Amino acid sequence: MTRYAAEVNQLTAAWLGRTDGSGVLSGAGLWPLLAVLAWSADEPGRGELAGAVGLPADECMDAARDLLKEVDDLDGVDAALGLWAQEAAHVRPEWRDTLPAGTFGELTGDASTDQPKLDAWANERTHGLIERFPVQAGPELMLTLATALALRTTWERKFSDEPWQVADGVWSGRRLAGLSRTTPEAGDLRVTDSAAGPLTLTRVAGDNGLDVHLVLGSPEAAAGDVLAAAVPLVGPGSGSGSDGLVDGAALLESGEVSPWPGVSTVSAPRPGLVLKTPRFRVSSLHDLLRQAEVFGLRTVASGERGHFPAIGPVPLRVDQARQAAVAIFSATGFEAAAVTAIGLRTVSLPVHSSRAVAVSYDRPFGFLATHRSSGLVLFAGWVDSPDDWAPPGEGSRPAARPGVMRERLPRPDGT
């Protein structure tokens, strides 16, 4: 698919390893944003972001552009980039022009205007699966950069919908919306020992080159660890025999199925794979700053200075970083979407603890010109009609005594 699959998967596995594994997430939706920020940042944030991306920082912008294009070109997948900024952010045109092709819009700083615009983009780009943009608009949101990723596939072999009464485990006694099917491809089932313990993986093939792998670990294994361990096992080179994987055909031949989670043997007219799973819809909203160190965001989301000089002269830091994601597994197919957004704000000006007095001569006033050592008043005057400003050379008169003693002083005789 793309030369950056390994780097994206590495980020996904690292993210999974720091979560409880529940819900749904997309490392592919986040990775291009981190790459753009890495290219745009200065040190030390630049190095931290590049470390999360897995590439040198000066390669990251090209990589973000290539990944989004290659993902968008996949059958059944749509990928999009969006950038919105307030005029006050003074985004450099040359920086914007280096970004992957996408939507570029303006922010007003008014949430009642900006939020519906961002929400509409998320809804449109995910075909209605995600209705709300994950970053909150408002006066402090100077710039937001986002990706939208939407996937849809129809199963090559559909499932049957049926009630499923689970006998054991935490779902015991529940009547689930079950899906079942029998296929001849026993090799779609694979098992292996991993750092998270024994794993069972089952591939469900879509008709447009997209697959969904169902992963089961032992009951005591942490969900995040199970998923992180499964990530490197679903690539194109991960067949039976690689990474200790054993497929279902080999299990049938050996008859040794008891150590593997969820695996058993049943009577059937011919060899193959009988798969049962519940229908599901899961959704998540992730606050990425809670795991800032995993994504290289710790430095660029803190401090008293800006971190992105390539974006523009206004000092900016990351203020929000969130992902909204949803996945739906049904009898006929699978669809999923994620909108990932990072919001930047201006760095607050330093707060001074001292106080000063201020004065403003904003109405008629007088003045005295004195001799310092003696206190002699040399000139006294009153200003009640100061000059209007005019650019030099445009008819302004010499300012020798502007506004001073404009009235003719009376002579000693009173005339």
Coordinates of C-alpha atoms in Angstrom, one line a residue:
M1 CA 0.0 0.0 0.0
T2 CA 2.5 2.6 1.2
R3 CA 6.1 2.7 2.2
Y4 CA 5.0 4.3 5.5
A5 CA 2.8 1.4 6.7
A6 CA 5.5 0.2 9.2
E7 CA 5.8 3.7 10.7
V8 CA 2.1 4.2 11.0
N9 CA 1.6 0.8 12.5
Q10 CA 4.4 1.4 15.0
L11 CA 2.5 4.6 16.1
T12 CA -0.8 2.6 16.3
A13 CA 0.8 -0.1 18.4
A14 CA 2.4 2.4 20.8
W15 CA -1.0 4.1 21.2
L16 CA -2.8 0.9 21.9
G17 CA -0.2 -0.1 24.4
R18 CA -1.0 3.0 26.5
T19 CA -4.8 2.5 26.4
D20 CA -7.2 0.0 27.9
G21 CA -8.0 -1.1 24.4
S22 CA -11.7 -0.3 24.5
G23 CA -13.4 1.7 21.8
V24 CA -11.8 2.4 18.4
L25 CA -8.8 4.6 17.2
S26 CA -7.0 5.4 14.0
G27 CA -3.2 5.8 14.0
A28 CA -3.4 6.3 10.3
G29 CA -5.6 9.4 10.9
L30 CA -3.2 10.9 13.4
W31 CA 0.1 10.1 11.8
P32 CA 0.0 12.7 9.0
L33 CA -0.9 15.5 11.4
L34 CA 2.1 14.6 13.6
A35 CA 4.3 14.5 10.5
V36 CA 3.1 18.0 9.4
L37 CA 3.8 19.4 12.9
A38 CA 7.2 17.7 13.1
W39 CA 8.3 19.4 9.8
S40 CA 6.9 22.7 11.1
A41 CA 8.3 22.8 14.6
D42 CA 11.6 23.8 16.1
E43 CA 13.6 22.0 18.7
P44 CA 13.1 20.2 21.0
G45 CA 9.5 19.6 19.9
R46 CA 10.7 18.9 16.4
G47 CA 12.7 15.9 17.5
E48 CA 10.0 14.6 19.8
L49 CA 7.4 14.7 17.1
A50 CA 9.7 13.1 14.5
G51 CA 10.4 10.3 17.0
A52 CA 6.7 9.6 17.2
V53 CA 6.4 9.7 13.4
G54 CA 9.4 7.4 13.0
L55 CA 11.1 9.6 10.3
P56 CA 13.6 12.4 10.2
A57 CA 11.8 15.7 10.6
D58 CA 12.8 17.1 7.2
E59 CA 11.2 14.1 5.5
C60 CA 7.9 14.4 7.4
M61 CA 5.9 16.8 5.2
D62 CA 6.5 14.8 2.0
A63 CA 5.6 11.7 3.9
A64 CA 2.3 13.2 5.2
R65 CA 1.4 14.2 1.6
D66 CA 2.3 10.8 0.2
L67 CA 0.4 8.9 2.8
L68 CA -2.8 10.8 2.5
K69 CA -2.8 10.5 -1.3
E70 CA -2.0 6.8 -1.2
V71 CA -4.7 6.1 1.4
D72 CA -7.3 8.2 -0.5
D73 CA -6.5 6.2 -3.7
L74 CA -7.4 2.9 -2.0
D75 CA -10.6 1.3 -3.1
G76 CA -13.2 1.9 -0.3
V77 CA -11.2 4.5 1.6
D78 CA -11.5 8.3 1.6
A79 CA -8.9 10.5 3.2
A80 CA -9.0 14.2 3.5
L81 CA -7.0 17.1 5.1
G82 CA -8.5 20.3 6.4
L83 CA -6.8 23.5 7.6
W84 CA -8.6 26.5 9.1
A85 CA -7.0 29.6 10.6
Q86 CA -7.9 33.0 12.0
E87 CA -6.5 35.9 10.0
A88 CA -4.6 37.0 13.2
A89 CA -2.5 33.8 13.0
H90 CA -0.7 35.2 9.9
V91 CA -0.1 31.8 8.4
R92 CA 2.7 31.9 5.9
P93 CA 1.4 31.2 2.3
E94 CA 4.6 29.2 1.6
W95 CA 3.9 26.9 4.6
R96 CA 0.3 26.4 3.5
D97 CA 1.4 25.6 0.0
T98 CA 3.6 22.7 1.2
L99 CA 0.7 21.0 2.9
P100 CA -1.1 18.0 1.3
A101 CA -4.0 19.0 -0.9
G102 CA -7.1 19.7 1.1
T103 CA -9.7 22.1 2.4
F104 CA -8.4 25.5 3.5
G105 CA -10.8 27.8 5.3
E106 CA -11.0 30.8 7.7
L107 CA -11.9 31.0 11.4
T108 CA -13.6 34.0 12.8
G109 CA -13.0 33.3 16.4
D110 CA -16.8 33.1 17.0
A111 CA -17.8 29.6 18.0
S112 CA -21.3 30.0 16.8
T113 CA -19.9 30.6 13.3
D114 CA -16.9 28.3 13.2
Q115 CA -18.2 25.2 15.0
P116 CA -21.0 24.5 12.4
K117 CA -18.5 24.9 9.6
L118 CA -16.1 22.4 11.2
D119 CA -18.9 20.0 12.1
A120 CA -20.2 20.1 8.5
W121 CA -16.8 19.2 7.2
A122 CA -16.5 16.2 9.6
N123 CA -19.9 15.0 8.7
E124 CA -19.4 15.3 4.9
R125 CA -16.0 13.7 4.9
T126 CA -17.1 10.7 6.9
H127 CA -20.4 10.1 5.0
G128 CA -22.4 11.0 8.1
L129 CA -20.6 8.6 10.5
I130 CA -19.1 11.5 12.6
E131 CA -21.3 14.5 13.0
R132 CA -19.1 16.7 15.3
F133 CA -15.6 18.0 14.8
P134 CA -13.5 16.9 17.8
V135 CA -11.8 20.2 18.5
Q136 CA -13.9 23.0 20.0
A137 CA -14.0 26.3 18.2
G138 CA -13.8 29.7 20.0
P139 CA -11.7 32.8 20.2
E140 CA -8.6 31.0 21.4
L141 CA -8.6 28.5 18.4
M142 CA -6.2 30.3 16.1
L143 CA -5.5 27.3 13.8
T144 CA -6.7 23.8 13.5
L145 CA -5.4 21.0 11.2
A146 CA -7.4 17.9 10.7
T147 CA -7.7 14.6 8.8
A148 CA -10.8 12.7 8.0
L149 CA -10.6 9.0 7.2
A150 CA -13.6 6.9 6.1
L151 CA -13.6 3.2 5.2
R152 CA -16.3 0.9 3.8
T153 CA -16.2 -2.7 2.6
T154 CA -18.7 -5.5 1.9
W155 CA -17.9 -9.0 2.9
E156 CA -16.9 -11.5 0.2
R157 CA -19.0 -14.0 2.2
K158 CA -21.8 -12.5 4.2
F159 CA -22.9 -13.6 7.7
S160 CA -26.2 -14.8 8.9
D161 CA -28.0 -12.7 11.6
E162 CA -29.2 -14.8 14.5
P163 CA -29.7 -14.5 18.3
W164 CA -26.7 -15.8 20.3
Q165 CA -27.0 -16.9 23.9
V166 CA -23.5 -16.9 25.4
A167 CA -23.0 -19.6 27.9
D168 CA -19.8 -18.6 29.7
G169 CA -17.7 -15.5 30.6
V170 CA -18.6 -11.9 31.2
W171 CA -21.3 -12.0 28.5
S172 CA -22.9 -15.1 30.1
G173 CA -26.7 -15.0 30.0
R174 CA -26.9 -12.2 27.5
R175 CA -28.8 -12.6 24.2
L176 CA -26.5 -11.0 21.7
A177 CA -27.0 -10.0 18.1
G178 CA -25.0 -12.8 16.7
L179 CA -23.4 -13.2 13.3
S180 CA -22.3 -16.6 11.9
R181 CA -20.9 -18.1 8.7
T182 CA -19.1 -21.2 7.5
T183 CA -16.4 -20.9 4.8
P184 CA -13.8 -23.3 3.4
E185 CA -10.9 -20.9 4.2
A186 CA -9.5 -22.5 7.4
G187 CA -6.3 -20.5 6.8
D188 CA -8.2 -17.3 7.7
L189 CA -7.8 -18.4 11.3
R190 CA -4.3 -18.0 12.8
V191 CA -2.9 -18.4 16.3
T192 CA 0.4 -17.5 17.9
D193 CA 2.2 -16.9 21.2
S194 CA 3.0 -13.2 21.8
A195 CA 4.3 -10.9 24.4
A196 CA 0.6 -10.5 25.5
G197 CA 0.1 -14.3 25.7
P198 CA -1.7 -16.6 23.2
L199 CA -3.5 -14.8 20.5
T200 CA -6.2 -15.9 18.0
L201 CA -6.7 -13.9 14.8
T202 CA -9.4 -14.3 12.2
R203 CA -9.4 -12.5 8.9
V204 CA -12.7 -11.4 7.4
A205 CA -12.2 -10.4 3.8
G206 CA -13.9 -7.5 2.1
D207 CA -14.7 -7.4 -1.6
N208 CA -12.5 -4.3 -2.3
G209 CA -9.2 -5.4 -0.9
L210 CA -9.9 -4.4 2.7
D211 CA -9.9 -6.9 5.6
V212 CA -10.9 -6.9 9.2
H213 CA -9.0 -9.0 11.6
L214 CA -10.8 -10.2 14.8
V215 CA -8.3 -10.7 17.7
L216 CA -8.9 -12.6 20.9
G217 CA -6.4 -13.0 23.8
S218 CA -6.6 -14.9 27.1
P219 CA -9.2 -13.6 29.6
E220 CA -6.6 -12.1 31.9
A221 CA -4.6 -10.2 29.2
A222 CA -5.1 -6.5 28.9
A223 CA -7.0 -5.4 25.8
G224 CA -4.4 -2.8 24.9
D225 CA -1.6 -5.3 25.1
V226 CA -3.5 -7.8 23.0
L227 CA -4.2 -5.3 20.2
A228 CA -0.6 -3.9 20.3
A229 CA 0.8 -7.4 20.0
A230 CA -1.5 -8.2 17.0
V231 CA -0.5 -5.1 14.9
P232 CA 2.7 -6.6 13.5
L233 CA 0.8 -9.9 12.7
V234 CA -1.6 -8.6 10.1
G235 CA 0.7 -7.4 7.4
P236 CA 1.1 -8.9 4.0
G237 CA 4.1 -11.0 5.1
S238 CA 2.4 -12.5 8.2
G239 CA 1.4 -15.9 7.0
S240 CA 1.5 -19.3 8.6
G241 CA 5.0 -20.0 9.9
S242 CA 6.0 -16.3 10.2
D243 CA 6.2 -14.8 13.7
G244 CA 5.2 -18.2 15.1
L245 CA 1.8 -18.1 13.4
V246 CA 0.0 -21.3 12.9
D247 CA -3.1 -21.3 10.6
G248 CA -6.4 -23.1 11.0
A249 CA -5.6 -25.8 8.4
A250 CA -2.5 -26.8 10.4
L251 CA -4.6 -26.8 13.6
L252 CA -7.1 -29.2 12.1
E253 CA -4.4 -31.5 10.9
S254 CA -2.7 -31.6 14.4
G255 CA -5.9 -31.5 16.4
E256 CA -4.2 -29.3 19.0
V257 CA -6.6 -26.4 19.5
S258 CA -7.1 -26.3 23.3
P259 CA -4.4 -23.7 24.1
W260 CA -5.8 -21.1 21.8
P261 CA -8.4 -18.5 22.9
G262 CA -11.8 -19.2 21.5
V263 CA -10.7 -22.1 19.2
S264 CA -12.4 -25.5 19.2
T265 CA -13.4 -28.1 16.6
V266 CA -17.0 -28.9 15.5
S267 CA -18.6 -31.4 13.1
A268 CA -19.0 -30.1 9.6
P269 CA -19.7 -31.5 6.1
R270 CA -16.3 -30.4 4.9
P271 CA -13.1 -28.9 6.4
G272 CA -13.2 -25.1 6.8
L273 CA -13.9 -22.4 9.3
V274 CA -17.0 -21.8 11.4
L275 CA -17.0 -18.2 12.7
K276 CA -19.4 -16.7 15.2
T277 CA -19.1 -13.1 16.5
P278 CA -21.5 -10.4 17.8
R279 CA -22.6 -7.5 15.6
F280 CA -21.0 -4.3 17.0
R281 CA -20.9 -0.6 16.7
V282 CA -18.2 1.2 18.8
S283 CA -17.3 4.8 19.1
S284 CA -14.6 6.8 20.9
L285 CA -13.5 10.3 21.6
H286 CA -9.8 10.4 22.4
D287 CA -8.0 13.3 24.2
L288 CA -4.5 12.8 22.7
L289 CA -2.9 15.2 25.1
R290 CA -3.5 12.7 27.9
Q291 CA -0.8 10.5 26.2
A292 CA 1.2 13.5 24.9
E293 CA 4.6 11.7 25.3
V294 CA 3.4 8.9 23.0
F295 CA 2.7 11.3 20.2
G296 CA 5.6 13.7 20.7
L297 CA 3.2 16.5 21.8
R298 CA 4.6 17.1 25.3
T299 CA 6.9 20.0 24.5
V300 CA 4.8 21.6 21.7
A301 CA 1.8 21.7 24.0
S302 CA 3.5 23.6 26.8
G303 CA 6.0 26.4 27.6
E304 CA 6.0 30.1 27.4
R305 CA 7.1 30.4 23.7
G306 CA 5.8 29.3 20.3
H307 CA 7.0 26.1 18.7
F308 CA 6.1 26.4 15.0
P309 CA 8.1 29.2 13.3
A310 CA 7.4 27.6 9.9
I311 CA 3.7 28.3 10.2
G312 CA 4.0 32.0 10.8
P313 CA 5.4 34.8 13.0
V314 CA 2.7 34.4 15.7
P315 CA 3.9 32.2 18.5
L316 CA 1.7 29.1 18.6
R317 CA 1.4 26.0 20.8
V318 CA -0.9 23.0 20.7
D319 CA -3.9 23.5 22.9
Q320 CA -6.2 20.7 21.8
A321 CA -5.6 17.3 20.2
R322 CA -8.5 14.9 19.8
Q323 CA -9.8 12.1 17.7
A324 CA -13.4 11.0 17.2
A325 CA -13.8 7.5 15.7
V326 CA -16.5 5.0 15.0
A327 CA -16.6 1.4 13.6
I328 CA -19.6 -0.7 12.6
F329 CA -19.4 -4.5 12.0
S330 CA -22.5 -6.0 10.4
A331 CA -23.7 -9.1 8.6
T332 CA -23.0 -7.5 5.2
G333 CA -19.8 -5.5 5.8
F334 CA -17.8 -3.1 7.8
E335 CA -17.5 0.7 7.9
A336 CA -15.4 3.0 10.0
A337 CA -14.4 6.7 10.2
A338 CA -12.2 8.9 12.2
V339 CA -11.7 12.7 12.4
T340 CA -8.5 13.7 14.0
A341 CA -7.8 17.4 14.8
I342 CA -5.1 19.4 16.4
G343 CA -5.9 22.9 17.6
L344 CA -3.2 25.6 18.1
R345 CA -3.5 28.8 20.1
T346 CA -1.3 31.8 20.7
V347 CA 1.2 31.6 23.5
S348 CA 0.1 33.8 26.4
L349 CA 2.1 36.9 27.0
P350 CA 4.2 36.9 30.2
V351 CA 2.3 38.0 33.3
H352 CA 4.1 40.7 35.3
S353 CA 3.8 40.7 39.1
S354 CA 4.7 44.4 39.5
R355 CA 2.3 47.3 38.9
A356 CA 2.8 50.7 37.4
V357 CA 0.8 54.0 37.4
A358 CA -0.4 55.3 34.1
V359 CA -1.6 58.8 33.0
S360 CA -3.2 60.1 29.8
Y361 CA -3.4 63.7 28.7
D362 CA -6.6 63.2 26.7
R363 CA -8.2 66.7 27.2
P364 CA -6.8 70.3 27.2
F365 CA -3.8 70.7 29.4
G366 CA -1.1 73.2 30.4
F367 CA 2.7 73.0 30.5
L368 CA 5.6 74.7 32.2
A369 CA 9.2 74.9 30.9
T370 CA 11.6 75.4 33.8
H371 CA 15.2 75.8 34.6
R372 CA 16.0 72.6 36.5
S373 CA 18.4 73.8 39.2
S374 CA 16.7 77.0 40.1
G375 CA 13.1 76.1 39.3
L376 CA 12.7 79.1 37.1
V377 CA 9.7 78.9 34.8
L378 CA 10.9 79.8 31.4
F379 CA 7.7 79.1 29.4
A380 CA 4.2 78.4 30.3
G381 CA 1.5 77.4 28.0
W382 CA -1.9 75.7 27.5
V383 CA -2.8 73.2 24.8
D384 CA -6.4 73.0 23.9
S385 CA -6.2 72.3 20.1
P386 CA -3.3 70.0 19.3
D387 CA -2.3 69.5 15.7
D388 CA -3.9 66.8 13.6
W389 CA -1.4 64.2 12.4
A390 CA -0.2 64.4 8.8
P391 CA 2.6 62.4 7.1
P392 CA 5.8 64.3 6.8
G393 CA 5.9 66.4 3.6
E394 CA 2.1 66.6 3.2
G395 CA 1.5 70.1 4.2
S396 CA 2.4 69.8 7.9
R397 CA 3.8 72.9 9.3
P398 CA 7.0 73.1 11.5
A399 CA 6.3 72.0 15.0
A400 CA 8.3 74.6 16.8
R401 CA 5.5 75.6 19.1
P402 CA 2.4 73.6 18.1
G403 CA -0.7 74.6 20.0
V404 CA 1.2 76.9 22.4
M405 CA -0.2 80.3 23.2
R406 CA -2.3 80.5 20.1
E407 CA -4.2 83.5 21.4
R408 CA -2.5 86.8 21.0
L409 CA -1.2 87.9 24.3
P410 CA -2.5 91.3 25.5
R411 CA -0.1 94.2 25.5
P412 CA 0.7 95.9 28.8
D413 CA -1.8 98.6 27.9
G414 CA -4.5 96.0 27.6
T415 CA -4.9 96.3 23.7

